[in-house]
PDB file of C-alpha atoms and ligand atoms in Angstrom:
ATOM      1  CA  MET A   1     -10.050  68.091 222.979  1.00 96.00           C
ATOM      2  CA  ARG A   2     -11.858  69.284 219.993  1.00 98.00           C
ATOM      3  CA  TYR A   3     -11.143  71.755 217.243  1.00 98.00           C
ATOM      4  CA  THR A   4     -12.199  72.841 213.920  1.00 98.00           C
ATOM      5  CA  VAL A   5      -9.440  73.746 211.231  1.00 98.00           C
ATOM      6  CA  MET A   6      -9.707  76.366 208.622  1.00 98.00           C
ATOM      7  CA  ILE A   7      -7.528  75.690 205.512  1.00 98.00           C
ATOM      8  CA  PRO A   8      -6.751  78.627 203.147  1.00 98.00           C
ATOM      9  CA  ALA A   9      -6.419  76.808 199.767  1.00 98.00           C
ATOM     10  CA  ALA A  10      -7.563  79.684 197.364  1.00 98.00           C
ATOM     11  CA  GLY A  11      -4.093  80.970 196.289  1.00 98.00           C
ATOM     12  CA  SER A  12      -2.499  80.384 192.946  1.00 94.00           C
ATOM     13  CA  GLY A  13       0.974  79.432 193.754  1.00 95.00           C
ATOM     14  CA  LYS A  14       2.821  81.944 191.551  1.00 97.00           C
ATOM     15  CA  ARG A  15       6.359  81.336 193.070  1.00 97.00           C
ATOM     16  CA  MET A  16       5.994  77.738 192.138  1.00 97.00           C
ATOM     17  CA  ARG A  17       5.689  78.605 188.338  1.00 96.00           C
ATOM     18  CA  ALA A  18       3.325  75.630 187.696  1.00 95.00           C
ATOM     19  CA  SER A  19       0.535  75.840 185.108  1.00 94.00           C
ATOM     20  CA  GLN A  20      -2.034  75.338 187.939  1.00 95.00           C
ATOM     21  CA  ASN A  21      -2.579  76.057 191.657  1.00 97.00           C
ATOM     22  CA  LYS A  22       0.567  74.356 193.274  1.00 98.00           C
ATOM     23  CA  LEU A  23      -1.856  72.666 195.768  1.00 98.00           C
ATOM     24  CA  PHE A  24      -2.766  70.257 192.869  1.00 98.00           C
ATOM     25  CA  LEU A  25       0.749  69.309 192.100  1.00 98.00           C
ATOM     26  CA  GLN A  26       1.626  65.635 193.012  1.00 97.00           C
ATOM     27  CA  LEU A  27       3.696  64.713 196.073  1.00 97.00           C
ATOM     28  CA  GLY A  28       4.249  60.920 195.790  1.00 96.00           C
ATOM     29  CA  ASP A  29       0.978  59.492 194.865  1.00 96.00           C
ATOM     30  CA  ARG A  30      -1.354  62.360 195.745  1.00 97.00           C
ATOM     31  CA  PRO A  31      -1.833  66.118 195.441  1.00 98.00           C
ATOM     32  CA  ILE A  32      -0.030  68.361 198.149  1.00 98.00           C
ATOM     33  CA  LEU A  33      -3.576  69.378 199.363  1.00 98.00           C
ATOM     34  CA  ALA A  34      -4.767  65.819 199.924  1.00 98.00           C
ATOM     35  CA  HIS A  35      -1.599  65.179 202.194  1.00 98.00           C
ATOM     36  CA  THR A  36      -2.374  68.250 204.115  1.00 98.00           C
ATOM     37  CA  LEU A  37      -6.213  67.608 204.639  1.00 98.00           C
ATOM     38  CA  GLN A  38      -5.386  63.920 205.546  1.00 98.00           C
ATOM     39  CA  ARG A  39      -3.440  65.193 208.401  1.00 98.00           C
ATOM     40  CA  PHE A  40      -6.442  66.593 209.918  1.00 98.00           C
ATOM     41  CA  GLN A  41      -8.901  63.904 208.767  1.00 98.00           C
ATOM     42  CA  GLU A  42      -6.759  61.415 210.665  1.00 98.00           C
ATOM     43  CA  ASP A  43      -6.463  63.493 213.923  1.00 98.00           C
ATOM     44  CA  GLU A  44      -9.083  62.357 216.436  1.00 98.00           C
ATOM     45  CA  TRP A  45      -9.351  65.772 217.988  1.00 98.00           C
ATOM     46  CA  CYS A  46     -10.368  67.419 214.611  1.00 98.00           C
ATOM     47  CA  GLU A  47     -14.007  67.757 214.471  1.00 98.00           C
ATOM     48  CA  SER A  48     -14.456  69.540 211.109  1.00 98.00           C
ATOM     49  CA  ILE A  49     -12.628  71.054 208.382  1.00 98.00           C
ATOM     50  CA  ILE A  50     -13.533  74.287 206.317  1.00 98.00           C
ATOM     51  CA  VAL A  51     -11.691  75.011 203.062  1.00 99.00           C
ATOM     52  CA  ALA A  52     -11.299  78.279 201.211  1.00 98.00           C
ATOM     53  CA  ILE A  53     -11.230  77.762 197.714  1.00 98.00           C
ATOM     54  CA  LYS A  54     -11.509  79.507 194.338  1.00 98.00           C
ATOM     55  CA  GLU A  55     -14.884  79.161 192.879  1.00 98.00           C
ATOM     56  CA  ASP A  56     -13.383  77.860 189.408  1.00 98.00           C
ATOM     57  CA  GLU A  57     -11.564  75.019 191.353  1.00 98.00           C
ATOM     58  CA  ARG A  58     -14.649  73.844 193.309  1.00 98.00           C
ATOM     59  CA  LEU A  59     -15.139  70.675 191.293  1.00 98.00           C
ATOM     60  CA  LEU A  60     -11.404  69.713 191.504  1.00 98.00           C
ATOM     61  CA  MET A  61     -11.421  70.278 195.329  1.00 98.00           C
ATOM     62  CA  GLU A  62     -14.591  68.185 195.694  1.00 98.00           C
ATOM     63  CA  ALA A  63     -13.005  65.386 193.480  1.00 98.00           C
ATOM     64  CA  ILE A  64      -9.994  65.241 195.877  1.00 98.00           C
ATOM     65  CA  ALA A  65     -12.288  65.182 199.070  1.00 98.00           C
ATOM     66  CA  LYS A  66     -14.225  62.274 197.542  1.00 98.00           C
ATOM     67  CA  LYS A  67     -11.208  60.194 196.317  1.00 98.00           C
ATOM     68  CA  PHE A  68      -9.422  60.595 199.745  1.00 98.00           C
ATOM     69  CA  ASN A  69     -12.492  60.066 201.839  1.00 98.00           C
ATOM     70  CA  LEU A  70     -12.073  63.540 203.581  1.00 98.00           C
ATOM     71  CA  SER A  71     -15.366  63.303 205.378  1.00 98.00           C
ATOM     72  CA  LYS A  72     -14.539  65.868 207.900  1.00 98.00           C
ATOM     73  CA  ILE A  73     -14.876  68.740 205.184  1.00 98.00           C
ATOM     74  CA  THR A  74     -18.042  70.508 206.077  1.00 98.00           C
ATOM     75  CA  GLN A  75     -17.756  73.316 203.791  1.00 98.00           C
ATOM     76  CA  PHE A  76     -15.880  74.801 200.871  1.00 98.00           C
ATOM     77  CA  VAL A  77     -16.182  78.428 201.092  1.00 98.00           C
ATOM     78  CA  VAL A  78     -14.985  80.977 198.361  1.00 98.00           C
ATOM     79  CA  GLY A  79     -11.805  82.713 199.397  1.00 98.00           C
ATOM     80  CA  GLY A  80     -10.609  86.239 198.565  1.00 98.00           C
ATOM     81  CA  ALA A  81      -7.889  88.136 196.963  1.00 97.00           C
ATOM     82  CA  GLU A  82      -5.419  87.885 199.840  1.00 98.00           C
ATOM     83  CA  ARG A  83      -4.833  85.001 202.222  1.00 98.00           C
ATOM     84  CA  GLN A  84      -6.498  87.119 205.023  1.00 98.00           C
ATOM     85  CA  HIS A  85      -9.815  87.365 203.054  1.00 98.00           C
ATOM     86  CA  SER A  86      -9.683  83.749 202.602  1.00 98.00           C
ATOM     87  CA  VAL A  87      -9.242  82.896 206.235  1.00 98.00           C
ATOM     88  CA  HIS A  88     -12.053  85.530 207.121  1.00 98.00           C
ATOM     89  CA  ALA A  89     -14.483  83.786 204.532  1.00 98.00           C
ATOM     90  CA  CYS A  90     -13.849  80.623 206.616  1.00 98.00           C
ATOM     91  CA  LEU A  91     -14.521  82.395 210.013  1.00 98.00           C
ATOM     92  CA  GLU A  92     -17.712  83.816 208.620  1.00 98.00           C
ATOM     93  CA  ALA A  93     -18.835  80.254 207.631  1.00 98.00           C
ATOM     94  CA  TYR A  94     -18.023  78.602 211.038  1.00 98.00           C
ATOM     95  CA  ASP A  95     -20.974  77.866 213.182  1.00 95.00           C
ATOM     96  CA  GLY A  96     -19.474  76.907 216.447  1.00 93.00           C
ATOM     97  CA  THR A  97     -19.462  78.644 219.894  1.00 97.00           C
ATOM     98  CA  SER A  98     -17.539  81.664 220.661  1.00 96.00           C
ATOM     99  CA  GLU A  99     -15.277  79.593 223.169  1.00 97.00           C
ATOM    100  CA  SER A 100     -14.387  76.796 220.611  1.00 98.00           C
ATOM    101  CA  ILE A 101     -10.899  76.481 219.383  1.00 98.00           C
ATOM    102  CA  VAL A 102     -10.099  77.077 215.809  1.00 98.00           C
ATOM    103  CA  LEU A 103      -7.032  76.522 213.882  1.00 98.00           C
ATOM    104  CA  VAL A 104      -5.761  78.170 210.708  1.00 99.00           C
ATOM    105  CA  HIS A 105      -3.354  76.108 208.600  1.00 98.00           C
ATOM    106  CA  ASP A 106      -1.931  76.711 205.183  1.00 98.00           C
ATOM    107  CA  ALA A 107      -2.917  74.106 202.675  1.00 98.00           C
ATOM    108  CA  ALA A 108       0.574  74.338 201.406  1.00 98.00           C
ATOM    109  CA  ARG A 109       2.130  72.784 204.588  1.00 98.00           C
ATOM    110  CA  PRO A 110       1.605  68.908 204.161  1.00 98.00           C
ATOM    111  CA  PHE A 111       4.095  67.997 206.852  1.00 98.00           C
ATOM    112  CA  ILE A 112       2.588  69.193 210.062  1.00 98.00           C
ATOM    113  CA  HIS A 113       2.855  66.695 213.034  1.00 98.00           C
ATOM    114  CA  GLU A 114      -0.083  65.753 215.136  1.00 98.00           C
ATOM    115  CA  SER A 115       1.939  66.337 218.371  1.00 98.00           C
ATOM    116  CA  THR A 116       2.507  70.170 217.286  1.00 98.00           C
ATOM    117  CA  ILE A 117      -1.289  70.342 216.684  1.00 99.00           C
ATOM    118  CA  HIS A 118      -2.147  69.117 220.002  1.00 98.00           C
ATOM    119  CA  ASP A 119       0.304  71.348 221.789  1.00 98.00           C
ATOM    120  CA  LEU A 120      -1.367  74.246 219.932  1.00 99.00           C
ATOM    121  CA  VAL A 121      -4.835  73.269 220.880  1.00 98.00           C
ATOM    122  CA  MET A 122      -4.023  72.954 224.581  1.00 98.00           C
ATOM    123  CA  LYS A 123      -2.191  76.124 224.556  1.00 98.00           C
ATOM    124  CA  ALA A 124      -4.914  78.091 222.871  1.00 98.00           C
ATOM    125  CA  ASN A 125      -7.337  76.374 225.229  1.00 98.00           C
ATOM    126  CA  GLU A 126      -5.571  77.794 228.146  1.00 98.00           C
ATOM    127  CA  THR A 127      -4.527  81.238 226.816  1.00 98.00           C
ATOM    128  CA  GLY A 128      -6.617  82.098 223.811  1.00 98.00           C
ATOM    129  CA  ALA A 129      -3.976  82.202 221.198  1.00 98.00           C
ATOM    130  CA  ALA A 130      -1.007  80.062 220.407  1.00 99.00           C
ATOM    131  CA  ILE A 131       1.132  79.805 217.048  1.00 99.00           C
ATOM    132  CA  ALA A 132       3.605  77.242 215.657  1.00 99.00           C
ATOM    133  CA  ALA A 133       7.119  78.623 215.476  1.00 98.00           C
ATOM    134  CA  VAL A 134      10.876  77.516 215.260  1.00 98.00           C
ATOM    135  CA  LYS A 135      13.961  79.272 216.316  1.00 98.00           C
ATOM    136  CA  VAL A 136      15.787  81.281 213.723  1.00 98.00           C
ATOM    137  CA  GLN A 137      19.053  79.527 212.827  1.00 96.00           C
ATOM    138  CA  ASP A 138      20.750  82.197 210.744  1.00 96.00           C
ATOM    139  CA  THR A 139      22.052  85.338 212.229  1.00 97.00           C
ATOM    140  CA  THR A 140      19.445  87.927 211.169  1.00 97.00           C
ATOM    141  CA  LYS A 141      20.077  91.636 210.281  1.00 98.00           C
ATOM    142  CA  VAL A 142      17.955  94.714 209.508  1.00 98.00           C
ATOM    143  CA  VAL A 143      19.098  96.167 206.189  1.00 98.00           C
ATOM    144  CA  VAL A 144      17.988  99.208 204.304  1.00 98.00           C
ATOM    145  CA  SER A 145      19.120  99.932 200.746  1.00 97.00           C
ATOM    146  CA  ASP A 146      21.876  97.289 200.986  1.00 97.00           C
ATOM    147  CA  ILE A 147      23.308  98.682 204.228  1.00 98.00           C
ATOM    148  CA  VAL A 148      23.135  96.815 207.497  1.00 98.00           C
ATOM    149  CA  GLN A 149      21.447  98.865 210.305  1.00 98.00           C
ATOM    150  CA  GLN A 150      21.377  96.443 212.986  1.00 98.00           C
ATOM    151  CA  THR A 151      22.049  92.815 214.130  1.00 98.00           C
ATOM    152  CA  LEU A 152      19.077  91.220 215.840  1.00 98.00           C
ATOM    153  CA  PRO A 153      19.389  89.255 219.089  1.00 97.00           C
ATOM    154  CA  ARG A 154      19.084  85.628 217.816  1.00 95.00           C
ATOM    155  CA  GLU A 155      17.690  84.259 221.059  1.00 94.00           C
ATOM    156  CA  GLN A 156      14.564  86.426 220.619  1.00 96.00           C
ATOM    157  CA  LEU A 157      13.837  85.572 216.932  1.00 98.00           C
ATOM    158  CA  TRP A 158      11.344  82.872 215.785  1.00 98.00           C
ATOM    159  CA  ALA A 159      10.195  81.915 212.457  1.00 98.00           C
ATOM    160  CA  ILE A 160       6.333  81.732 212.339  1.00 98.00           C
ATOM    161  CA  GLN A 161       4.525  78.840 210.561  1.00 98.00           C
ATOM    162  CA  THR A 162       0.986  77.644 210.813  1.00 98.00           C
ATOM    163  CA  PRO A 163      -1.157  76.136 212.470  1.00 99.00           C
ATOM    164  CA  GLN A 164      -1.957  79.030 214.502  1.00 99.00           C
ATOM    165  CA  ALA A 165      -4.678  78.311 217.076  1.00 99.00           C
ATOM    166  CA  PHE A 166      -7.217  80.760 218.808  1.00 98.00           C
ATOM    167  CA  ARG A 167     -10.369  81.033 220.685  1.00 98.00           C
ATOM    168  CA  TYR A 168     -12.981  81.566 217.876  1.00 98.00           C
ATOM    169  CA  GLU A 169     -14.351  84.786 219.130  1.00 98.00           C
ATOM    170  CA  LEU A 170     -10.952  86.559 219.701  1.00 98.00           C
ATOM    171  CA  LEU A 171      -9.953  85.460 216.176  1.00 98.00           C
ATOM    172  CA  TYR A 172     -13.118  86.534 214.565  1.00 98.00           C
ATOM    173  CA  ASN A 173     -13.278  89.867 216.221  1.00 98.00           C
ATOM    174  CA  ALA A 174      -9.582  90.732 215.571  1.00 98.00           C
ATOM    175  CA  SER A 175      -9.928  89.644 211.911  1.00 98.00           C
ATOM    176  CA  LYS A 176     -13.104  91.620 211.351  1.00 98.00           C
ATOM    177  CA  GLU A 177     -11.493  94.849 212.805  1.00 98.00           C
ATOM    178  CA  ALA A 178      -8.425  94.212 210.716  1.00 98.00           C
ATOM    179  CA  LEU A 179     -10.379  94.059 207.616  1.00 98.00           C
ATOM    180  CA  GLU A 180     -12.615  96.956 208.345  1.00 98.00           C
ATOM    181  CA  GLU A 181      -9.478  99.156 208.984  1.00 98.00           C
ATOM    182  CA  GLN A 182      -7.670  97.752 205.917  1.00 97.00           C
ATOM    183  CA  PHE A 183      -4.755  96.375 208.045  1.00 98.00           C
ATOM    184  CA  GLU A 184      -2.844  93.969 205.926  1.00 98.00           C
ATOM    185  CA  ALA A 185      -1.711  90.970 207.790  1.00 98.00           C
ATOM    186  CA  THR A 186       0.410  88.040 206.470  1.00 97.00           C
ATOM    187  CA  ASP A 187      -0.731  85.661 209.400  1.00 98.00           C
ATOM    188  CA  GLU A 188      -3.570  85.531 211.943  1.00 98.00           C
ATOM    189  CA  SER A 189      -1.396  86.380 214.781  1.00 98.00           C
ATOM    190  CA  MET A 190      -0.684  89.850 213.419  1.00 98.00           C
ATOM    191  CA  VAL A 191      -4.370  90.669 213.744  1.00 98.00           C
ATOM    192  CA  VAL A 192      -4.698  89.222 217.182  1.00 98.00           C
ATOM    193  CA  GLU A 193      -1.546  91.084 218.328  1.00 98.00           C
ATOM    194  CA  ARG A 194      -2.957  94.220 216.969  1.00 98.00           C
ATOM    195  CA  TYR A 195      -6.306  93.537 218.714  1.00 97.00           C
ATOM    196  CA  GLY A 196      -4.274  93.548 221.907  1.00 97.00           C
ATOM    197  CA  ALA A 197      -4.303  89.910 223.102  1.00 98.00           C
ATOM    198  CA  LEU A 198      -1.054  88.015 224.015  1.00 98.00           C
ATOM    199  CA  VAL A 199      -0.018  85.389 221.498  1.00 98.00           C
ATOM    200  CA  HIS A 200       1.941  82.487 222.836  1.00 98.00           C
ATOM    201  CA  ILE A 201       4.619  80.586 220.994  1.00 98.00           C
ATOM    202  CA  VAL A 202       4.496  76.648 220.676  1.00 98.00           C
ATOM    203  CA  GLU A 203       7.800  75.071 219.341  1.00 98.00           C
ATOM    204  CA  SER A 204       7.126  73.335 216.115  1.00 98.00           C
ATOM    205  CA  THR A 205       9.670  71.390 213.837  1.00 98.00           C
ATOM    206  CA  TYR A 206      11.709  72.595 210.902  1.00 98.00           C
ATOM    207  CA  ASP A 207      10.169  69.964 208.536  1.00 98.00           C
ATOM    208  CA  ASN A 208       6.826  71.926 208.752  1.00 98.00           C
ATOM    209  CA  ILE A 209       7.687  73.505 205.429  1.00 98.00           C
ATOM    210  CA  LYS A 210       5.426  75.536 203.165  1.00 98.00           C
ATOM    211  CA  MET A 211       5.386  74.265 199.600  1.00 98.00           C
ATOM    212  CA  THR A 212       6.521  77.490 197.864  1.00 98.00           C
ATOM    213  CA  THR A 213       9.039  76.780 195.142  1.00 97.00           C
ATOM    214  CA  THR A 214      10.182  73.800 193.022  1.00 96.00           C
ATOM    215  CA  ALA A 215      12.914  73.093 195.541  1.00 97.00           C
ATOM    216  CA  ASP A 216      10.348  72.661 198.156  1.00 98.00           C
ATOM    217  CA  LEU A 217       8.892  69.867 195.983  1.00 97.00           C
ATOM    218  CA  SER A 218      12.275  67.878 196.044  1.00 96.00           C
ATOM    219  CA  TYR A 219      12.615  68.372 199.812  1.00 97.00           C
ATOM    220  CA  GLY A 220       9.017  67.290 200.302  1.00 98.00           C
ATOM    221  CA  HIS A 221       9.675  64.030 198.385  1.00 97.00           C
ATOM    222  CA  TYR A 222      12.610  63.329 200.580  1.00 97.00           C
ATOM    223  CA  LEU A 223      10.523  64.014 203.721  1.00 98.00           C
ATOM    224  CA  LEU A 224       7.736  61.694 202.598  1.00 97.00           C
ATOM    225  CA  LYS A 225      10.359  58.906 202.169  1.00 97.00           C
ATOM    226  CA  GLU A 226      11.861  59.602 205.435  1.00 96.00           C
ATOM    227  CA  ARG A 227       8.363  59.000 207.038  1.00 94.00           C
ATOM    228  CA  GLY A 228       7.750  55.990 204.906  1.00 94.00           C
ATOM    229  CA  GLU A 229       4.777  57.750 203.334  1.00 92.00           C
ATOM    230  CA  LEU A 230       6.088  57.460 199.799  1.00 89.00           C
ATOM    231  CA  ARG A 231       3.446  55.415 198.249  1.00 83.00           C
TER     232      ARG A 231
HETATM  233  N1  LIG B 301      -4.217  81.438 200.007  1.00 62.65           N
HETATM  234  C1  LIG B 301      -5.541  81.563 199.933  1.00 62.65           C
HETATM  235  N2  LIG B 301      -6.025  82.820 199.331  1.00 62.65           N
HETATM  236  C2  LIG B 301      -5.186  83.640 198.823  1.00 62.65           C
HETATM  237  C3  LIG B 301      -3.782  83.417 198.830  1.00 62.65           C
HETATM  238  C4  LIG B 301      -3.272  82.449 199.378  1.00 62.65           C
HETATM  239  O1  LIG B 301      -6.298  80.782 200.610  1.00 62.65           O
HETATM  240  N3  LIG B 301      -5.792  84.740 198.224  1.00 62.65           N
HETATM  241  C5  LIG B 301      -3.477  80.216 200.641  1.00 62.65           C
HETATM  242  C6  LIG B 301      -2.666  79.261 199.611  1.00 62.65           C
HETATM  243  O2  LIG B 301      -3.643  78.502 198.880  1.00 62.65           O
HETATM  244  C7  LIG B 301      -1.839  78.783 200.585  1.00 62.65           C
HETATM  245  C8  LIG B 301      -1.854  79.467 201.640  1.00 62.65           C
HETATM  246  O3  LIG B 301      -2.717  80.507 201.672  1.00 62.65           O
HETATM  247  O4  LIG B 301      -2.408  77.428 201.036  1.00 62.65           O
HETATM  248  C9  LIG B 301      -0.281  80.174 201.898  1.00 62.65           C
HETATM  249  O5  LIG B 301      -0.108  81.025 200.959  1.00 62.65           O
HETATM  250  P1  LIG B 301       1.076  80.875 199.910  1.00 62.65           P
HETATM  251  O6  LIG B 301       1.990  79.721 200.278  1.00 62.65           O
HETATM  252  O7  LIG B 301       1.713  82.382 199.514  1.00 62.65           O
HETATM  253  O8  LIG B 301       0.342  80.351 198.533  1.00 62.65           O
HETATM  254  P2  LIG B 301       0.076  81.272 197.207  1.00 62.65           P
HETATM  255  O9  LIG B 301      -0.337  82.621 197.613  1.00 62.65           O
HETATM  256  O10 LIG B 301      -0.999  80.263 196.491  1.00 62.65           O
HETATM  257  O11 LIG B 301       1.581  81.127 196.480  1.00 62.65           O
HETATM  258  P3  LIG B 301       2.237  82.443 195.877  1.00 62.65           P
HETATM  259  O12 LIG B 301       2.321  83.519 196.923  1.00 62.65           O
HETATM  260  O13 LIG B 301       3.656  81.878 195.506  1.00 62.65           O
HETATM  261  O14 LIG B 301       1.417  82.984 194.668  1.00 62.65           O
HETATM  262 MG1  LIG B 302       0.867  83.828 198.497  1.00 62.65          MG
END
């Protein structure tokens, strides 16, 4: 099965408190971004990669693509102020068919497993929309001004990750409508749910973390070692 992946990489990583975009920080012997892109470069099902970047980081991005032989990258497109705009810029640049399967995956999640990607692609091919998720492990409550309002039933709670996989036409139309109506979404599923389509869960793994704070760098280092990828 074939797919194209869109990688939003146009953030700045403020919560990491580094002097540069967190995606350029080293994890083992290479930048976080290189790890993420290599997962897709090495996946036989992946046809092409579109990356959303900031214009002033283009040269750095191109240098990484060259150094790590990331030949599946077909385009670097300029992202926007919010992640949602960056993803839409990738969708606008895509030139596949409406039936094609596209994935969206955060550049900041370097530990995605190929088996999860394949499960998502198959599910999206069958249903139109599938997202990676793990069961919530903590008891979760709704709180307003420090006061607990409600305890949510844990068996119904899932923490959502990327990749998120969709039939192209569905995601494009949903994303376009959300932007036109200024609906703010923190993931692609939100826009597709709002558009009226059913979104399916694919169980992912807890190690598919998003590198957000410096604590994630330490854990990421440990994960690389565990996988024998600490070079
Ligand atoms: N992203 C993007 N365009 C934006 C904002 C974020 O392409 N305008 C990307 C980031 O580069 C990252 C992914 O979306 O790969 C997930 O976002 P997040 O982890 O929040 O990264 P940042 O926004 O860079 O970090 P922070 O929120 O701490 O500033
Ligand atoms: Mg952010």
